[in-house]
């Protein structure tokens, strides 16, 4: 027989008649021994195990959005139109992901009522804070760690809820369902979801113990398209640093158990990282420290509630459950065909997550690893990069069987923009204090991006500075002034898994993906232009970005005008531009020719490029050389970056004429000439900038305020 029970919910998970159905349970008996599944009807309110309507035994309804039930077959046609009209299809850049609005304190508040005994079995719920996802969003099933509450994604609900149908598994405190029965419970949901939407992937986010559960389910369902995101998976529980402590725990008197949660609180996570979740990075250091101290002081009393979340008997049961879960998952790793992403913390005092991630990577067929050296075992409740950002940066978000760099792209949120330009490239941003100019239709040059069309498709074509240093201020300028994401087409080697690193952290390559970079291929350029994007193209590619001494601001463009013909096919507007400033930031001391003369390094470069992805055909060795390497650079006292966007060149209405190769080549040479003119203009005009030097800009900000933009030369 199936059983239906409920628990008293925190206010943001509760149902009411005005906002139904905000969440629902699908519950089987905890033994999983059969019986018809029972579903709470869409108008059911659950409070302390009582309901205001009966339970209908019928075929399982599937969630259609975070908290919305899929319409019945007989009402499907009528309701589908309402659903289509009501669901967003996309988001604008700088959307609010809610990161920092919920903290660990909210986690403890949420589970306070959930942990009260209700006699019920494991069940699914959808948090109201997840909201309604975008159209065609895949489902995400969260499998919790030792706490079993299912609220481990509290900090990430709003962001994940935009792009996934989020459901969380709740395992009641006093539930004693064996591991294999939990596997069957999750497995049944996975199979039903697959039957409902066979072309969509199903995401399993497994935290610690949930990681073992995810691997077990994947090993038994090899034909289903699963994406596993394993956060410090407990598959290494047998090698836990706490193994000597467990026998002592079993013999510990009940009177001493309340002290255990405080110990576990510090072992499993970093309280200071938890306290930093809602502390703004823009604050001065003293204010950040004060805010963190206040949060930490407010957080400490909550650690005692861990004794209620995991009572002594439950803790001993969970340790046995972890042991069986790790053994079960490890014995079936060879059968896992799913796509796997492992997030491993460097300060995990519960299990050796860093070493385990590398072991699993060798054992699994399709596995990507990201290390986070400053985080503890409770990664999802600590300050840092949000889970949604990690999914985007590793190209794991998809709506079908394969990731599409264009159709699966999700614009950066306000949190991602702030984090990237303050924490990742903050020093470069402060040091360069870039200025952008553009050219209007009448040929007048003005400060800002007014001359660049806001409506796509737009193809920005320019000169690639040394090591691509001009990219970061350029991307930020378009986001700040026009709220437009420019989609850069980059060297494919940047998208090769882990870029050759055995222990990769979340790196600059991942941030490129977050902000919309795609591998440079004709098909990707086709898709971007057809989607009316603002596309950033460097015809000189790696040859310009890794140029030699004496080649600064020299174009190395191929002879074929193919991008012109592609742009004309979609009536795209081409905007040539120049960027100047690399020689004011760094001194090139060892170029490609110098490195080739050093015995050890030339072998390393040769080996590095042996299997590297090639973009050009190599017909012209001088133009098409694209060996990848890291040049020797010395920093200078920073100057400034300058951008000039030339007069837009329209292809709309010229589609037929530009099919002719001669006409296309004529436009190609015009674009190249415009880029060279932009570079020459900036090199000349920057000499008239009184604030070209960082010292002068620092003095200006000290006098007029740090929030005031530093002026530059008059165009």
XYZ file of C-alpha atoms in Angstrom:
715
model
C 0.000 0.000 0.000
C 1.112 3.513 -0.667
C 1.133 6.015 2.128
C 0.721 9.771 2.128
C 1.925 11.890 4.980
C 2.979 15.446 5.470
C 4.964 17.682 7.783
C 4.564 21.248 8.916
C 6.316 23.370 6.294
C 8.130 26.666 6.594
C 6.062 29.524 5.217
C 7.768 29.591 1.817
C 6.996 25.912 1.167
C 3.395 25.945 2.399
C 0.379 25.556 0.131
C -2.617 27.785 0.095
C -5.719 28.096 -2.025
C -4.497 31.264 -3.724
C -1.181 29.916 -4.994
C -1.737 26.241 -5.645
C -0.051 24.055 -6.421
C 3.230 25.430 -5.025
C 4.663 21.992 -4.326
C 3.426 18.486 -4.019
C 4.549 15.127 -2.716
C 4.692 11.857 -4.526
C 5.055 9.232 -1.829
C 5.497 5.458 -1.662
C 5.782 3.475 1.502
C 9.342 3.594 2.756
C 9.893 -0.098 2.183
C 9.219 0.340 -1.498
C 7.465 -2.996 -1.685
C 4.921 -2.088 -4.249
C 1.411 -0.750 -4.171
C -0.059 1.990 -6.264
C 1.709 5.337 -6.155
C -0.244 8.065 -4.388
C -0.224 11.680 -5.357
C -1.404 14.656 -3.425
C -4.018 16.386 -5.536
C -3.342 19.878 -6.792
C -5.669 21.478 -4.239
C -4.319 19.576 -1.250
C -2.989 21.454 1.767
C -0.661 19.468 3.999
C -0.194 20.600 7.577
C 1.060 18.277 10.331
C -0.069 15.238 8.388
C -3.664 16.387 7.871
C -5.187 17.324 4.546
C -8.296 19.123 3.466
C -9.018 16.792 0.604
C -8.822 13.090 -0.125
C -6.115 11.304 -2.025
C -6.987 9.918 -5.427
C -5.248 6.719 -6.455
C -4.400 7.096 -10.092
C -1.464 7.181 -12.440
C 1.376 9.388 -11.208
C 1.212 13.025 -12.215
C 4.488 14.571 -13.243
C 5.568 18.027 -12.124
C 5.358 20.498 -15.026
C 7.493 23.269 -13.660
C 8.592 23.995 -10.118
C 5.424 23.175 -8.272
C 2.978 22.971 -11.198
C 1.330 19.706 -12.123
C 1.280 18.504 -15.696
C -2.319 18.818 -16.947
C -4.538 15.743 -17.220
C -4.821 14.166 -20.655
C -8.417 15.259 -21.126
C -7.544 18.883 -20.291
C -4.202 18.907 -22.097
C -5.185 20.852 -25.205
C -7.005 23.504 -23.219
C -4.247 23.955 -20.667
C -1.260 23.789 -23.000
C -2.076 27.148 -24.560
C -2.241 28.744 -21.126
C 1.081 27.182 -20.203
C 2.794 28.402 -23.384
C 1.505 31.926 -22.907
C 2.588 31.967 -19.271
C 6.132 30.562 -19.460
C 9.195 32.699 -20.176
C 11.408 31.546 -23.030
C 14.552 33.539 -22.208
C 16.134 35.960 -19.760
C 17.857 39.297 -20.225
C 21.486 39.721 -19.115
C 21.954 40.839 -15.492
C 18.911 38.853 -14.336
C 18.553 38.423 -10.589
C 19.690 34.964 -9.475
C 18.946 35.661 -5.810
C 22.373 34.475 -4.674
C 23.106 35.947 -1.241
C 19.466 36.602 -0.366
C 19.257 33.191 1.337
C 21.871 32.088 3.878
C 22.654 29.122 6.113
C 20.400 30.737 8.701
C 17.503 30.298 6.271
C 18.480 26.653 5.873
C 18.153 26.046 9.612
C 14.888 28.003 9.758
C 13.483 25.911 6.907
C 14.336 22.539 8.415
C 13.157 23.396 11.927
C 9.624 22.165 11.238
C 10.581 19.608 8.597
C 12.498 17.485 11.117
C 9.488 16.925 13.386
C 8.438 13.245 13.396
C 5.542 12.505 11.047
C 5.961 8.769 10.512
C 6.127 9.305 6.757
C 8.418 7.760 4.138
C 10.886 9.527 1.790
C 9.185 11.997 -0.574
C 9.791 14.723 -3.157
C 9.005 18.422 -2.803
C 9.514 21.534 -4.918
C 10.536 24.687 -3.012
C 8.392 27.730 -3.796
C 11.529 29.906 -3.900
C 12.581 28.090 -7.083
C 9.754 29.847 -8.938
C 8.760 28.833 -12.458
C 11.422 27.661 -14.923
C 11.927 28.735 -18.512
C 10.277 26.885 -21.361
C 11.510 23.332 -22.022
C 13.543 23.249 -18.802
C 14.917 19.817 -17.842
C 14.212 18.287 -14.438
C 16.730 18.377 -11.593
C 16.445 15.929 -8.702
C 18.403 16.877 -5.587
C 19.588 13.961 -3.469
C 20.683 15.219 -0.024
C 23.620 14.410 2.201
C 23.573 13.082 5.759
C 20.986 15.606 6.953
C 18.375 14.132 4.585
C 16.206 17.269 4.741
C 16.463 18.097 1.041
C 17.122 21.774 1.803
C 20.823 21.655 0.929
C 20.226 23.802 -2.176
C 18.750 26.687 -0.155
C 21.352 29.172 -1.405
C 20.785 28.102 -5.019
C 17.005 27.679 -5.291
C 16.227 30.857 -7.209
C 18.993 30.464 -9.810
C 18.390 26.745 -10.392
C 14.632 27.292 -10.474
C 14.962 29.528 -13.531
C 16.433 26.753 -15.663
C 15.307 23.493 -14.052
C 12.205 21.862 -12.685
C 13.680 21.391 -9.229
C 12.582 18.592 -6.920
C 14.276 17.738 -3.662
C 14.291 14.421 -1.855
C 13.279 14.567 1.813
C 14.244 11.618 4.004
C 12.554 12.062 7.416
C 14.782 12.032 10.493
C 13.455 8.746 11.841
C 13.108 6.999 8.490
C 15.112 3.781 8.232
C 14.720 2.928 4.553
C 17.671 0.758 3.416
C 19.960 2.119 0.734
C 18.783 -0.239 -2.016
C 15.168 0.785 -1.393
C 16.154 4.466 -1.667
C 17.810 3.604 -4.977
C 14.578 2.010 -6.210
C 12.555 5.004 -5.014
C 14.705 7.506 -6.948
C 14.990 5.133 -9.890
C 11.221 4.928 -10.288
C 10.964 8.718 -10.478
C 13.799 8.827 -13.026
C 12.105 6.236 -15.235
C 8.740 7.972 -15.066
C 10.316 11.306 -15.978
C 12.176 9.693 -18.853
C 8.944 8.132 -20.114
C 7.276 11.548 -19.917
C 10.087 13.470 -21.693
C 12.418 10.970 -23.386
C 14.372 13.634 -25.304
C 15.318 15.664 -22.222
C 18.223 14.896 -19.890
C 17.538 14.255 -16.202
C 19.875 15.919 -13.715
C 20.803 14.250 -10.433
C 22.582 16.550 -7.988
C 24.032 14.355 -5.263
C 25.532 15.904 -2.140
C 27.868 13.593 -0.172
C 25.632 10.569 0.535
C 23.451 11.740 -2.372
C 26.476 11.307 -4.634
C 26.521 7.579 -3.876
C 22.782 7.442 -4.498
C 23.193 9.224 -7.852
C 25.912 6.828 -9.031
C 23.847 3.816 -7.964
C 20.805 5.003 -9.916
C 22.939 5.812 -12.979
C 24.554 2.358 -12.939
C 21.104 0.713 -13.120
C 19.734 2.996 -15.857
C 22.392 3.142 -18.540
C 19.945 3.806 -21.379
C 18.543 6.986 -19.776
C 20.221 10.326 -20.487
C 21.447 11.339 -17.031
C 23.712 14.190 -15.959
C 25.231 13.616 -12.519
C 26.569 16.526 -10.468
C 28.360 15.028 -7.496
C 29.329 17.369 -4.659
C 32.018 15.807 -2.445
C 30.598 12.312 -3.066
C 30.895 9.964 -0.084
C 32.230 7.086 -2.182
C 35.476 7.513 -0.210
C 33.706 7.087 3.145
C 35.853 4.050 3.927
C 38.921 6.328 3.830
C 37.315 9.099 5.884
C 39.579 11.003 8.243
C 36.941 10.410 10.920
C 36.999 6.607 10.857
C 38.826 6.383 14.241
C 36.128 8.624 15.729
C 33.133 6.445 14.799
C 33.642 3.680 17.416
C 33.902 6.375 20.097
C 30.661 7.901 18.820
C 28.819 4.598 19.192
C 29.964 4.240 22.814
C 29.280 7.867 23.721
C 26.561 8.383 26.375
C 23.356 10.106 25.299
C 24.092 12.984 27.657
C 27.169 13.931 25.627
C 25.528 13.708 22.196
C 24.500 17.417 22.116
C 28.201 18.268 21.869
C 28.620 16.203 18.701
C 26.811 18.640 16.340
C 29.209 21.444 17.256
C 32.129 19.182 16.450
C 30.564 18.012 13.203
C 29.644 21.585 12.297
C 33.305 22.542 12.207
C 34.473 19.279 10.645
C 31.942 19.191 7.801
C 32.028 22.858 6.802
C 33.790 26.180 7.261
C 31.602 28.480 9.402
C 33.434 31.561 8.142
C 32.652 30.614 4.524
C 29.015 30.115 5.492
C 28.961 33.517 7.192
C 30.328 35.240 4.054
C 27.422 34.254 1.772
C 25.593 37.607 1.877
C 28.613 39.854 2.471
C 29.105 42.162 -0.510
C 32.570 42.152 -2.020
C 32.267 45.879 -2.792
C 32.370 46.745 0.907
C 35.651 48.043 2.381
C 37.664 45.315 4.154
C 36.774 46.528 7.653
C 33.041 46.571 6.900
C 33.244 43.124 5.283
C 34.939 41.756 8.388
C 32.330 43.348 10.666
C 29.466 41.917 8.582
C 31.076 38.480 8.550
C 31.563 38.608 12.333
C 27.912 39.522 12.867
C 26.772 36.675 10.619
C 29.089 34.210 12.343
C 27.831 35.225 15.772
C 24.228 34.782 14.604
C 25.048 31.406 13.013
C 26.740 29.687 15.959
C 23.554 29.132 18.028
C 22.040 27.241 15.084
C 24.743 24.576 15.169
C 23.026 23.093 18.208
C 19.990 22.268 16.092
C 22.110 19.675 14.263
C 21.374 17.456 17.249
C 17.703 17.610 16.241
C 18.389 17.163 12.537
C 20.621 14.157 13.221
C 19.775 12.638 16.642
C 22.118 10.032 18.083
C 20.243 6.973 16.785
C 19.785 8.616 13.381
C 23.472 9.526 13.209
C 24.510 5.949 13.909
C 22.020 4.733 11.281
C 23.285 7.272 8.726
C 26.876 6.139 9.266
C 25.861 2.544 8.520
C 23.854 3.794 5.531
C 26.895 5.702 4.245
C 29.036 2.583 4.515
C 26.602 0.481 2.492
C 26.032 3.331 -0.001
C 29.760 3.749 -0.681
C 30.239 -0.005 -1.132
C 27.239 -0.274 -3.465
C 28.271 2.706 -5.624
C 31.942 1.705 -5.863
C 31.057 -1.815 -6.985
C 29.082 -0.432 -9.929
C 31.232 2.440 -11.222
C 32.056 0.443 -14.345
C 28.370 0.439 -15.301
C 27.912 4.239 -15.160
C 27.547 5.751 -18.648
C 26.072 9.071 -17.537
C 27.750 12.436 -17.991
C 29.369 13.278 -14.633
C 30.596 16.524 -13.078
C 32.402 16.224 -9.730
C 32.850 19.230 -7.432
C 35.570 18.557 -4.866
C 36.438 20.721 -1.867
C 40.056 21.189 -0.841
C 39.268 21.597 2.875
C 36.910 18.658 3.251
C 37.572 17.224 6.714
C 34.852 14.580 6.365
C 36.124 12.587 3.377
C 39.214 12.943 1.115
C 37.233 14.606 -1.686
C 40.185 15.908 -3.687
C 41.833 12.505 -4.067
C 38.472 10.799 -4.552
C 37.573 13.105 -7.431
C 40.710 12.075 -9.302
C 40.020 8.388 -8.618
C 36.466 8.659 -9.905
C 37.626 10.553 -12.970
C 39.806 7.585 -13.928
C 37.020 5.099 -13.216
C 34.132 6.816 -15.013
C 33.744 7.038 -18.778
C 32.621 10.671 -19.078
C 33.755 12.639 -16.057
C 34.748 16.282 -15.507
C 36.250 17.544 -12.249
C 36.411 20.984 -10.673
C 38.313 21.611 -7.445
C 37.479 24.334 -4.917
C 40.442 24.504 -2.592
C 38.957 26.927 -0.040
C 35.665 25.088 0.590
C 34.690 22.394 3.084
C 32.414 19.361 2.934
C 29.214 21.448 3.002
C 30.145 23.133 -0.274
C 26.563 24.002 -1.248
C 26.026 26.017 1.937
C 29.260 28.002 1.732
C 30.224 31.260 0.032
C 31.751 31.045 -3.425
C 30.695 30.423 -7.002
C 27.061 29.377 -7.292
C 26.093 25.918 -8.503
C 24.280 27.320 -11.551
C 27.414 29.232 -12.571
C 29.474 26.041 -12.330
C 26.963 24.151 -14.471
C 27.102 26.887 -17.107
C 30.888 27.256 -16.979
C 31.472 23.543 -17.545
C 28.960 23.410 -20.426
C 26.788 20.909 -18.574
C 23.488 22.694 -19.142
C 21.489 21.292 -22.018
C 17.856 20.724 -22.935
C 18.412 17.795 -25.283
C 20.847 14.929 -25.794
C 23.769 17.209 -26.639
C 24.974 20.618 -25.437
C 24.458 23.395 -27.995
C 26.663 26.442 -27.413
C 24.063 28.753 -28.928
C 20.592 27.479 -28.059
C 21.622 26.307 -24.567
C 23.365 29.560 -23.664
C 22.082 31.275 -20.531
C 22.926 34.986 -20.110
C 25.070 35.983 -17.130
C 23.276 37.068 -13.973
C 24.044 40.210 -12.012
C 25.916 38.116 -9.420
C 28.058 36.480 -12.118
C 28.864 39.828 -13.702
C 29.851 41.373 -10.374
C 31.903 38.357 -9.322
C 33.742 38.054 -12.641
C 34.697 41.704 -12.985
C 35.448 42.317 -9.314
C 36.960 39.041 -8.104
C 38.362 37.403 -11.259
C 39.690 40.313 -13.349
C 39.324 43.061 -10.766
C 42.974 44.175 -10.850
C 43.015 44.397 -14.647
C 39.746 46.311 -14.570
C 41.090 48.852 -12.077
C 44.456 49.088 -13.785
C 43.178 49.667 -17.326
C 40.220 52.021 -16.679
C 39.200 51.553 -20.302
C 37.553 54.091 -22.605
C 35.313 53.276 -25.559
C 34.481 55.479 -28.549
C 32.204 54.793 -31.495
C 31.374 56.318 -34.870
C 27.892 57.586 -35.717
C 26.190 57.342 -39.123
C 27.436 60.841 -40.060
C 31.028 59.872 -39.291
C 31.220 61.720 -35.977
C 33.219 59.957 -33.263
C 31.618 60.076 -29.820
C 32.439 58.670 -26.417
C 30.516 55.505 -25.593
C 28.832 52.855 -27.733
C 26.053 54.936 -29.279
C 27.388 54.184 -32.760
C 27.093 50.410 -32.315
C 23.627 49.058 -33.234
C 21.677 47.657 -30.295
C 19.692 45.231 -32.447
C 21.400 42.195 -33.924
C 22.695 40.468 -35.782
C 25.906 42.477 -35.374
C 29.391 41.229 -36.216
C 32.196 43.025 -34.349
C 35.464 42.520 -36.226
C 38.763 43.710 -34.790
C 42.388 43.276 -33.799
C 43.259 40.687 -31.119
C 45.659 42.157 -28.542
C 48.465 40.214 -26.896
C 46.987 37.355 -24.781
C 43.518 38.754 -25.436
C 43.939 41.401 -22.737
C 41.368 43.650 -24.379
C 38.535 41.138 -23.979
C 37.568 41.723 -20.364
C 36.981 45.504 -20.438
C 35.260 45.109 -23.818
C 32.716 42.566 -22.547
C 32.010 44.638 -19.443
C 31.544 47.834 -21.449
C 28.813 46.274 -23.604
C 27.057 44.844 -20.553
C 27.266 48.108 -18.619
C 26.181 50.479 -21.373
C 23.949 48.379 -23.647
C 23.105 45.312 -21.498
C 24.265 43.180 -24.410
C 26.294 39.975 -24.198
C 28.849 39.834 -26.986
C 29.335 36.224 -28.068
C 32.991 35.677 -28.773
C 34.079 32.944 -31.189
C 37.240 31.567 -29.592
C 39.941 29.011 -30.318
C 38.475 25.478 -29.915
C 41.350 24.418 -27.658
C 39.813 26.548 -24.893
C 36.846 24.177 -24.873
C 38.759 20.916 -24.695
C 37.849 19.129 -21.446
C 39.954 20.380 -18.529
C 42.437 21.920 -20.998
C 44.995 19.263 -20.163
C 44.988 19.913 -16.424
C 44.760 16.912 -14.092
C 43.292 18.938 -11.204
C 41.469 21.917 -12.692
C 39.883 24.606 -10.597
C 37.084 26.784 -11.917
C 39.224 28.798 -14.328
C 39.181 31.626 -16.842
C 38.203 29.133 -19.550
C 35.052 28.356 -17.577
C 34.244 32.050 -17.228
C 34.567 32.414 -21.015
C 31.711 29.927 -21.348
C 29.629 31.682 -18.683
C 29.864 34.867 -20.753
C 28.957 33.211 -24.029
C 32.152 32.238 -25.826
C 31.811 29.465 -28.404
C 34.369 27.472 -30.427
C 35.099 29.156 -33.740
C 33.416 27.007 -36.378
C 31.288 27.947 -39.406
C 28.270 26.229 -37.866
C 28.548 28.184 -34.602
C 28.914 31.488 -36.467
C 25.876 30.515 -38.528
C 23.814 29.795 -35.393
C 24.883 32.992 -33.652
C 24.016 35.231 -36.573
C 20.726 33.439 -37.137
C 19.839 34.099 -33.484
C 20.542 37.841 -33.989
C 23.418 37.927 -31.537
C 26.252 40.429 -31.164
C 29.203 38.321 -32.310
C 32.865 39.103 -31.615
C 35.255 37.851 -34.305
C 39.032 38.160 -34.547
C 40.143 37.092 -38.039
C 43.759 37.203 -36.804
C 42.974 34.683 -34.074
C 45.783 33.087 -32.085
C 48.414 34.446 -34.504
C 47.613 38.014 -33.408
C 47.039 37.195 -29.734
C 50.425 35.419 -29.589
C 52.351 37.711 -31.880
C 56.102 38.221 -31.816
C 58.220 41.238 -30.895
C 57.747 44.182 -33.213
C 54.337 42.907 -34.405
C 52.079 44.848 -32.035
C 48.973 46.239 -33.795
C 49.802 44.390 -37.003
C 46.954 42.416 -38.577
C 47.434 38.755 -39.530
C 44.232 38.101 -41.400
C 43.608 35.217 -43.812
C 42.925 35.944 -47.466
C 39.469 34.372 -47.576
C 36.510 36.756 -46.954
C 34.178 34.004 -45.729
C 32.843 35.861 -42.699
C 31.594 38.649 -44.988
C 29.515 36.227 -47.006
C 28.187 34.602 -43.834
C 27.214 38.005 -42.410
C 25.479 38.951 -45.666
C 23.429 35.769 -45.551
C 21.680 37.074 -42.418
C 21.801 40.777 -43.254
C 24.151 41.382 -40.323
C 25.717 44.748 -39.586
C 29.522 44.594 -39.506
C 31.280 46.963 -37.102
C 35.082 47.148 -37.481
C 36.968 48.203 -34.355
C 40.418 48.689 -32.918
C 41.695 48.171 -29.365
C 44.923 49.708 -28.093
C 46.683 49.265 -24.763
C 48.658 46.008 -24.654
C 51.995 47.857 -24.860
C 50.964 50.024 -21.901
C 50.334 46.988 -19.690
C 53.069 44.450 -20.406
C 56.481 44.107 -22.026
C 56.942 41.117 -24.327
C 60.345 39.657 -23.387
C 60.109 36.082 -24.722
C 58.155 35.474 -27.910
C 57.656 32.330 -29.997
C 61.021 32.664 -31.729
C 62.848 33.095 -28.417
C 61.143 30.081 -26.842
C 62.004 27.888 -29.830
C 65.701 28.495 -29.085
C 65.403 27.116 -25.541
C 65.897 23.294 -25.657
C 63.445 22.180 -22.969
C 60.762 24.721 -23.754
C 60.702 24.090 -27.507
C 60.035 20.400 -26.879
C 57.258 21.316 -24.456
C 55.604 23.650 -26.989
C 55.904 21.028 -29.714
C 54.293 18.379 -27.492
C 51.588 20.787 -26.334
C 50.541 21.491 -29.907
C 50.869 17.956 -31.222
C 47.221 17.112 -30.541
C 45.883 20.659 -30.293
C 42.857 21.603 -32.365
C 43.803 23.486 -35.537
C 41.668 26.256 -37.010
C 43.597 27.281 -40.131
C 44.786 25.205 -43.048
C 48.461 26.206 -42.811
C 48.760 27.201 -46.491
C 50.502 30.459 -45.512
C 52.980 29.664 -42.724
C 53.491 33.301 -41.702
C 49.777 34.093 -41.460
C 48.459 30.728 -40.346
C 50.941 29.727 -37.650
C 48.826 29.074 -34.570
C 51.052 27.196 -32.153
C 49.747 27.775 -28.651
C 52.194 28.833 -25.941
C 52.582 31.256 -23.057
C 54.923 34.135 -23.915
C 57.274 35.682 -21.371
C 55.775 38.955 -20.152
C 56.852 41.633 -17.706
C 54.219 43.963 -16.229
C 54.500 47.703 -16.650
C 53.034 50.552 -14.643
C 49.539 50.284 -16.183
C 48.488 52.638 -18.920
C 45.002 52.475 -20.341
C 42.863 50.549 -22.807
C 41.122 52.400 -25.639
C 38.491 51.139 -28.087
C 37.187 52.743 -31.251
C 34.274 51.242 -33.152
C 34.154 52.365 -36.749
C 31.147 53.320 -38.839
C 28.777 50.348 -39.216
C 28.867 48.534 -42.561
C 25.469 47.195 -43.589
C 24.994 44.005 -45.563
C 21.186 44.047 -45.527
C 19.950 44.516 -49.074
C 23.302 43.424 -50.505
C 22.867 39.713 -49.988
C 22.884 38.859 -53.697
C 25.814 41.077 -54.658
C 27.970 39.757 -51.799
C 27.550 36.208 -53.031
C 30.031 37.292 -55.687
C 33.516 36.599 -54.357
C 34.994 39.805 -55.797
C 32.371 41.986 -54.113
C 32.816 40.114 -50.848
C 36.580 40.520 -51.064
C 36.172 44.258 -51.679
C 34.110 44.604 -48.488
C 36.616 42.424 -46.642
C 39.472 44.748 -47.570
C 37.340 47.734 -46.563
C 36.760 46.214 -43.117
C 40.448 45.426 -42.693
C 41.362 48.980 -43.675
C 38.838 50.387 -41.177
C 40.353 48.313 -38.369
C 43.834 49.606 -39.233
C 42.501 53.178 -39.291
C 40.912 52.688 -35.851
C 44.212 51.453 -34.453
C 46.144 54.364 -35.953
C 43.587 56.862 -34.611
C 43.808 55.493 -31.060
C 47.607 55.310 -31.059
C 47.728 58.971 -31.994
C 44.925 60.267 -29.760
C 46.004 58.452 -26.584
C 49.032 60.737 -26.478
C 46.590 63.536 -25.632
C 44.984 61.713 -22.714
C 46.033 63.449 -19.466
C 44.985 60.366 -17.481
C 46.702 57.682 -19.514
C 48.901 56.738 -16.552
C 47.404 54.863 -13.582
C 49.020 57.281 -11.122
C 47.192 60.245 -12.659
C 43.915 58.304 -12.599
C 44.414 57.360 -8.945
C 44.950 60.995 -7.996
C 41.816 61.980 -9.945
C 39.697 59.420 -8.097
C 41.144 60.476 -4.752
C 40.073 64.065 -5.468
C 36.712 63.513 -7.175
C 35.606 60.190 -5.661
C 36.114 56.559 -6.611
C 32.686 56.277 -8.251
C 33.373 59.026 -10.801
C 34.553 57.933 -14.258
C 37.990 59.219 -15.208
C 37.806 61.317 -18.413
C 40.049 60.752 -21.409
C 40.955 62.472 -24.666
C 38.333 64.390 -26.639
C 37.467 62.624 -29.908
